[in-house]
Short mmCIF file of C-alpha atoms and ligand atoms in Angstrom, two decimals:
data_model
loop_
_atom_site.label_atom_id
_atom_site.label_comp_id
_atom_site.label_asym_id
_atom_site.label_seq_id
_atom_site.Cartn_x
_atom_site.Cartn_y
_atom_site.Cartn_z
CA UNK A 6 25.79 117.23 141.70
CA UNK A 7 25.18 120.34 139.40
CA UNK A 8 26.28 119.80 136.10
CA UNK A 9 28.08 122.31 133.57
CA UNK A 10 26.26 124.12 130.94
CA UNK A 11 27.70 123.51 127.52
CA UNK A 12 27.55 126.68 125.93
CA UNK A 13 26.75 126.16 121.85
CA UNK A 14 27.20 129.97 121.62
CA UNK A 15 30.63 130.56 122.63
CA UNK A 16 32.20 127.30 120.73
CA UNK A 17 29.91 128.51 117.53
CA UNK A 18 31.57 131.78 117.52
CA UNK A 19 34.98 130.17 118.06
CA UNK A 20 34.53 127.87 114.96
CA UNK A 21 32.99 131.08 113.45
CA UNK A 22 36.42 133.22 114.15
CA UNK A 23 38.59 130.47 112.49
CA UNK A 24 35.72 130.20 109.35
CA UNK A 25 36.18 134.32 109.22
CA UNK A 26 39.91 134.04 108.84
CA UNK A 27 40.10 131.30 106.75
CA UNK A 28 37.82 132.91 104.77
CA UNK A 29 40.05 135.65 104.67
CA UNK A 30 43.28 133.54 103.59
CA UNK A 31 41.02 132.10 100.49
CA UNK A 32 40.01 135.41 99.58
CA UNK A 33 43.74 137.01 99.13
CA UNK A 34 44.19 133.74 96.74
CA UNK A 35 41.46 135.22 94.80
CA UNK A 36 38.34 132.72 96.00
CA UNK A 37 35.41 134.02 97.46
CA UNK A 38 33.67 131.19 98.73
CA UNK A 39 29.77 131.21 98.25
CA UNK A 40 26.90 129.02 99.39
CA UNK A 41 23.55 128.71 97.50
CA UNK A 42 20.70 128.47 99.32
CA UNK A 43 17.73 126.91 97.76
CA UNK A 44 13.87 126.40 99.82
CA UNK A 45 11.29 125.15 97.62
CA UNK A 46 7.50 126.33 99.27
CA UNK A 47 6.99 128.94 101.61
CA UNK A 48 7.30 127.11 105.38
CA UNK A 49 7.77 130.15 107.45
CA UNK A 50 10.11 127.93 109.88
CA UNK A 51 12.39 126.84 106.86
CA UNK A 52 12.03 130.65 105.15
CA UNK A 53 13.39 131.55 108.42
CA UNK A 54 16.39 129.37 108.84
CA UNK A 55 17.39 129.91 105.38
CA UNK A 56 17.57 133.65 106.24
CA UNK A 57 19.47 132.70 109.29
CA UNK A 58 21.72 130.47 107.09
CA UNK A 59 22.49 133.91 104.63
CA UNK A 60 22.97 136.68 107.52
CA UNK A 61 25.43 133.90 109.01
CA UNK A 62 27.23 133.58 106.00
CA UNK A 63 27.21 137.22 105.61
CA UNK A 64 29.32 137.65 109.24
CA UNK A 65 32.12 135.73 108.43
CA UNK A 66 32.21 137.54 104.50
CA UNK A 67 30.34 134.16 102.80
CA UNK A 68 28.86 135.39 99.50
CA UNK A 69 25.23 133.83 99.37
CA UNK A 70 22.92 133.15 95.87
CA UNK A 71 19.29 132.57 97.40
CA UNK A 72 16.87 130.12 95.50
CA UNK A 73 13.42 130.59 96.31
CA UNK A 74 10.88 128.84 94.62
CA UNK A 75 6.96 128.07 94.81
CA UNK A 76 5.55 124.92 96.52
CA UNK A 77 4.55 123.30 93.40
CA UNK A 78 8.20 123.59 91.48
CA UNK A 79 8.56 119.90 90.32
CA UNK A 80 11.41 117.32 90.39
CA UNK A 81 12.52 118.37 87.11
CA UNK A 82 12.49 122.02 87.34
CA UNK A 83 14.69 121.35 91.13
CA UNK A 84 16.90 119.07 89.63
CA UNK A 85 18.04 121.13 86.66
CA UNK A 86 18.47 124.26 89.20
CA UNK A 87 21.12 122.06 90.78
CA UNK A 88 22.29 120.99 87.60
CA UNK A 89 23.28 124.84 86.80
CA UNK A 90 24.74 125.35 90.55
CA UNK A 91 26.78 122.17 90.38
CA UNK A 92 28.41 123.39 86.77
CA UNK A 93 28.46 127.25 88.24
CA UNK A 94 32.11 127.62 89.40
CA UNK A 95 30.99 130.81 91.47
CA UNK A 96 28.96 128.49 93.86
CA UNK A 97 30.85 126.49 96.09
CA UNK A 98 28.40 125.24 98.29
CA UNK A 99 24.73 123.73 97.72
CA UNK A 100 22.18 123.45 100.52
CA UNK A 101 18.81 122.45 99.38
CA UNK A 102 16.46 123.21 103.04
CA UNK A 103 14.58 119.87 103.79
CA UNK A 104 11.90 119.26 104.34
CA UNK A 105 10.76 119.18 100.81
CA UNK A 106 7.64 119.65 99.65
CA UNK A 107 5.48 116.26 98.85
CA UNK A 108 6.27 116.21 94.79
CA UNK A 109 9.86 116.31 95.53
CA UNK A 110 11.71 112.91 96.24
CA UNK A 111 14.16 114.04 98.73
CA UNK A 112 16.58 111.12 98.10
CA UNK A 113 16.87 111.98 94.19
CA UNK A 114 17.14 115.66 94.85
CA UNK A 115 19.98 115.63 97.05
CA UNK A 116 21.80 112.20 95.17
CA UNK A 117 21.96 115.62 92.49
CA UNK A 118 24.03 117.66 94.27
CA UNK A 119 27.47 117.54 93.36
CA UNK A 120 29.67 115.43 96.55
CA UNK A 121 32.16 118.46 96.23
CA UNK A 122 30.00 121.13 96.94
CA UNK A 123 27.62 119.07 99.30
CA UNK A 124 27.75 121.59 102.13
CA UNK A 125 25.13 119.14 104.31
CA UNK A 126 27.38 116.42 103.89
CA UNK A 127 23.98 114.23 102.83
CA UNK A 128 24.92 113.07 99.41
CA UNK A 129 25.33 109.02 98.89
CA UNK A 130 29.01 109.82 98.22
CA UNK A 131 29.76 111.15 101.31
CA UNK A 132 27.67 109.64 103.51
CA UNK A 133 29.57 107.06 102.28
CA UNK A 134 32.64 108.38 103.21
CA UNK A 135 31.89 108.96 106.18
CA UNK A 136 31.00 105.46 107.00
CA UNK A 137 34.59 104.52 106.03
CA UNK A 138 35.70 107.31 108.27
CA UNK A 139 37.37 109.48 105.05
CA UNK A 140 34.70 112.28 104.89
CA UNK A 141 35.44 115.94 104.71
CA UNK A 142 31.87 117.17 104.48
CA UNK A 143 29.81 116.07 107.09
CA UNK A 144 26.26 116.63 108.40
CA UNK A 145 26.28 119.92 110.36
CA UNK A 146 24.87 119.16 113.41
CA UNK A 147 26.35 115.71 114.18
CA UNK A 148 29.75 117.34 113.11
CA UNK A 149 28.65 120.28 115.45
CA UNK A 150 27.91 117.97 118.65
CA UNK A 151 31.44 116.63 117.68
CA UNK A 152 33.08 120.13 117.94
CA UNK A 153 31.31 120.95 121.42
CA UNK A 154 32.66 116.98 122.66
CA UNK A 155 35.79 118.33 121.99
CA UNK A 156 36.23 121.77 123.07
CA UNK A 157 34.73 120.97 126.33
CA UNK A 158 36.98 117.87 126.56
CA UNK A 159 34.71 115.26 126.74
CA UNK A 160 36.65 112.02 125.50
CA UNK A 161 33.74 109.34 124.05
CA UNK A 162 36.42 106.37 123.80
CA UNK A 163 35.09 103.44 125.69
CA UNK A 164 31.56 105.30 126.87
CA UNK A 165 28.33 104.13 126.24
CA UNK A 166 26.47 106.72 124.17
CA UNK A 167 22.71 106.23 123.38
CA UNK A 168 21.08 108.21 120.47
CA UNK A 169 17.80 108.84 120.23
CA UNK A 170 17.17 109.57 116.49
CA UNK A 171 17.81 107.70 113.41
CA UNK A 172 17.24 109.90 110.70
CA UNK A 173 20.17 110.85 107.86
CA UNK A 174 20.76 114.25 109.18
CA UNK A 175 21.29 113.80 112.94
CA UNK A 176 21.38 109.83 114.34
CA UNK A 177 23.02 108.01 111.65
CA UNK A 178 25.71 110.38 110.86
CA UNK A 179 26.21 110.88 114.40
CA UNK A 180 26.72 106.55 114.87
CA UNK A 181 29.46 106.67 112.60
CA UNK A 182 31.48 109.85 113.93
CA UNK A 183 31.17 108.65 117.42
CA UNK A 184 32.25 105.01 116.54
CA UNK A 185 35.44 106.54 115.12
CA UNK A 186 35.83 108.15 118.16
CA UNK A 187 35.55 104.86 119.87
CA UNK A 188 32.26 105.08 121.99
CA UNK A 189 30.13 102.06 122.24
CA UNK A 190 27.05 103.39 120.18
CA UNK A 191 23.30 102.55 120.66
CA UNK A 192 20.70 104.08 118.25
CA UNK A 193 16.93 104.04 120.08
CA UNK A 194 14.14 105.66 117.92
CA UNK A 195 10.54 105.42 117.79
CA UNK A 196 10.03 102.00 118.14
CA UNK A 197 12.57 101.40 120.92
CA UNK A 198 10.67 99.71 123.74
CA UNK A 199 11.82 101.00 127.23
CA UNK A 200 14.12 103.61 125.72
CA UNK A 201 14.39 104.62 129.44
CA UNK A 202 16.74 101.52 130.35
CA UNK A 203 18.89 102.35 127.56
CA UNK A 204 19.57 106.16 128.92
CA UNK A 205 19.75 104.93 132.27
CA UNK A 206 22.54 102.58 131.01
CA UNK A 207 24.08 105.66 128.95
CA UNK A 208 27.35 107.68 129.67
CA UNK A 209 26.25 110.03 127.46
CA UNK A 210 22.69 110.35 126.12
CA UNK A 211 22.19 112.54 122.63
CA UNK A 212 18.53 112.75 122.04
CA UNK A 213 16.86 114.72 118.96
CA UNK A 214 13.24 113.57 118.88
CA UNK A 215 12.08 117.44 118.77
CA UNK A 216 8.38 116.60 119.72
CA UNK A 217 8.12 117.58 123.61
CA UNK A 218 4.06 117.53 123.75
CA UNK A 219 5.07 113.44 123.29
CA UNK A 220 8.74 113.28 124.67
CA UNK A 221 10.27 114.44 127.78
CA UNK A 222 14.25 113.68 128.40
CA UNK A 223 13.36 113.67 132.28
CA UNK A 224 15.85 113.67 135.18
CA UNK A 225 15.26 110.02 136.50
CA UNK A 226 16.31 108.57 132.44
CA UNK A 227 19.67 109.48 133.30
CA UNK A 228 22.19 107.98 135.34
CA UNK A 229 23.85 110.31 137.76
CA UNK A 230 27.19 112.38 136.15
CA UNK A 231 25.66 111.17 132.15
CA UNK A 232 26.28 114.08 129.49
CA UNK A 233 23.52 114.94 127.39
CA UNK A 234 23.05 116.26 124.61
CA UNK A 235 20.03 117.79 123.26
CA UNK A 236 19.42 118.69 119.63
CA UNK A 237 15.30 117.90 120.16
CA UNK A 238 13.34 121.30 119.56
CA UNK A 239 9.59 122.36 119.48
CA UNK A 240 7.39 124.66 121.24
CA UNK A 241 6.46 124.55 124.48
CA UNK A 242 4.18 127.08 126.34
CA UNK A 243 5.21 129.51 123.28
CA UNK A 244 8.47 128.74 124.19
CA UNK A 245 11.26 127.31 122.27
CA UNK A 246 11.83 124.15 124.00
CA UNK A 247 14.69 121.36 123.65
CA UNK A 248 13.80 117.45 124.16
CA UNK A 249 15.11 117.70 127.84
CA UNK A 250 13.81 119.02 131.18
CA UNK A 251 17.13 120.94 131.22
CA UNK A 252 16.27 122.16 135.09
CA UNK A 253 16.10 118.60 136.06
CA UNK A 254 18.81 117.15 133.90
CA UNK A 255 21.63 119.79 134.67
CA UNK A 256 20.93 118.28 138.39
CA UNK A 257 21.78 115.01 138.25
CA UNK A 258 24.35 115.24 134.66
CA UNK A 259 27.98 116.43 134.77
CA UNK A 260 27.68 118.36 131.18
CA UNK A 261 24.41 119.22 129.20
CA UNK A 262 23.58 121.28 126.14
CA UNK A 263 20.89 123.72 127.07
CA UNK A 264 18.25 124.80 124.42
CA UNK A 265 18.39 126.99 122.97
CA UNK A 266 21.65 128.01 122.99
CA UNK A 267 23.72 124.42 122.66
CA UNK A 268 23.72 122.64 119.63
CA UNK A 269 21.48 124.60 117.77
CA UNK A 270 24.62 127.61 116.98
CA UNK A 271 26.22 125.02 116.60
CA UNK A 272 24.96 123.78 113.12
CA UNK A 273 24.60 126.87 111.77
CA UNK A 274 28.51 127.45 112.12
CA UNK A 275 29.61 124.26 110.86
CA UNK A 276 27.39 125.23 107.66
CA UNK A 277 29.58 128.00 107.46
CA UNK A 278 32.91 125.88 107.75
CA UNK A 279 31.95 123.34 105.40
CA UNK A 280 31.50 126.01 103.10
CA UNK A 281 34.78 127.25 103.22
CA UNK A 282 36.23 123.41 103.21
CA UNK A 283 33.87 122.92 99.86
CA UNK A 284 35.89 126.18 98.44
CA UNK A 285 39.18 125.13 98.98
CA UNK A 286 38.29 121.46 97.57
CA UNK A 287 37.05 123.50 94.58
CA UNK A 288 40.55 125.12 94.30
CA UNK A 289 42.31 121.96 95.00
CA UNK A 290 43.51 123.35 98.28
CA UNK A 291 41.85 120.69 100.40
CA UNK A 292 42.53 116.88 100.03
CA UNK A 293 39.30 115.24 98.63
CA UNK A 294 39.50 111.51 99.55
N1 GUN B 561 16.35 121.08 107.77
C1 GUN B 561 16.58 120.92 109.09
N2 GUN B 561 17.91 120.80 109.33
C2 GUN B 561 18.52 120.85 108.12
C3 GUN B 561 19.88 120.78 107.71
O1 GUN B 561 20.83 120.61 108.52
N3 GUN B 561 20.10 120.88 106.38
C4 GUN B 561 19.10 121.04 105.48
N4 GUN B 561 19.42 121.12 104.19
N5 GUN B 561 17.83 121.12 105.82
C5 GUN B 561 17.54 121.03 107.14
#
């Protein structure tokens, strides 16, 4: 069996068509929606995907304020910056780029940001929500893996899906959305011992470990016809490389994400919609539960 390539760039630029036009609507009621960025150090990787984040917001007409600020800003100085965004009724959005720099307790920072314009869907409030299944702002790549499920079709109700991350931004965000969607979910991380019985059990396999000198998604830890998903990236060779042998996986699975070019696009456009879903809450267009 060959499997199908799930293209991330052709659903991101769908989702990135609707965010244009809705953008449009809000704008002929008089709100431009905006998103402030904010990186604290100078990580060349985060410098560059907060650049990404603004040209992004810049296609689909997304005003951007950019926050940069030295490595040793402290707690306080962070925390009042958000303080001024939250109260700022230009901003509508708030993404503070993680990782943060030693001084900085990530937990308080983002606990900060106000839940309505909480763009990475990471606050306590809405992780919260979406726990109890009411969110509107949701983690973008979990959300984005979502969004490729279902424009390719793939219906999770009564499959086994195996995660292999745990973290607040991907894994744990990700157990909740596909529980709603009624898959039977297993979270494997680190400490998992023979993780390769779990993916072998797995209908679908999402795996974001992102370290491939130590991890390799290989073609005999799935079962034959499993979907996976891949959100795992590092370098490889000088090559941008997912978690997956994606030559040996597509194979043997019946859908799989390749990298890049899968779920990667697909964060960075679900930034871009949650920033337009933060503007109309702010105008008390969109139900906030
Ligand atoms: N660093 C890596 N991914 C993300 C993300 O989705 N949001 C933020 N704020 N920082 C990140």
């Amino acid at each position: 069996m060959t499997g199908q390539k799930i293209d991330g760039v052709l659903v991101a630029n769908s989702v990135k068509d609707r965010t244009r036009a809705a953008v449009a609507e809000l704008k002929k009621e008089g709100i431009e929606p905006c998103l402030a960025t904010v990186l604290v150090g100078d990580d060349p990787a985060s410098a560059s995907y907060v650049s990404s984040k603004q040209r992004d917001c810049s296609e689909v007409g997304i005003a951007t304020k950019d926050h940069r600020l030295p490595k040793d800003f402290s707690q306080k100085e962070l925390e009042a910056l958000i303080g001024l965004l939250n109260d700022d009724s230009s901003v509508h959005g708030i993404l503070v780029q993680l990782p943060l720099p030693e001084q900085i307790d990530e937990f308080s920072t983002i606990s900060k940001i106000s839940p309505l314009k909480d763009v990475d869907g990471l606050t306590p409030y809405n992780m919260g929500l979406l726990a109890s299944g009411r969110a509107l702002l949701k983690p973008c790549t979990p959300s984005g893996i979502m969004e490729l499920l279902d424009f390719y079709k793939i219906d999770v109700s009564g499959k086994h899906v195996v995660i292999i991350n745990r973290s607040n931004l991907v894994g744990k965000p990700l157990y909740y959305l596909l529980l709603e969607k009624n898959a039977t979910v297993t979270t494997c991380h680190s400490k998992t011992r023979d993780l390769g019985s779990f993916c072998r059990t797995a209908d679908v396999v999402i795996t974001a470990v992102g370290n491939r000198a130590k991890f390799t998604l290989s073609g005999d830890m799935i079962k034959e016809g499993a979907i996976v998903i891949d959100v795992g990236t590092s370098r490889l060779e000088g090559r941008l490389a997912g978690d997956a042998d994606y030559e040996a996986i597509i194979k043997k699975a019946s859908y799989a994400t390749p990298v890049p070019g899968g779920v990667g696009p697909m964060t960075r456009a679900m930034l871009l919609k949650n920033t337009v879903t933060a503007a109309s809450i702010s105008k008390g267009i969109g139900k906030y539960s």
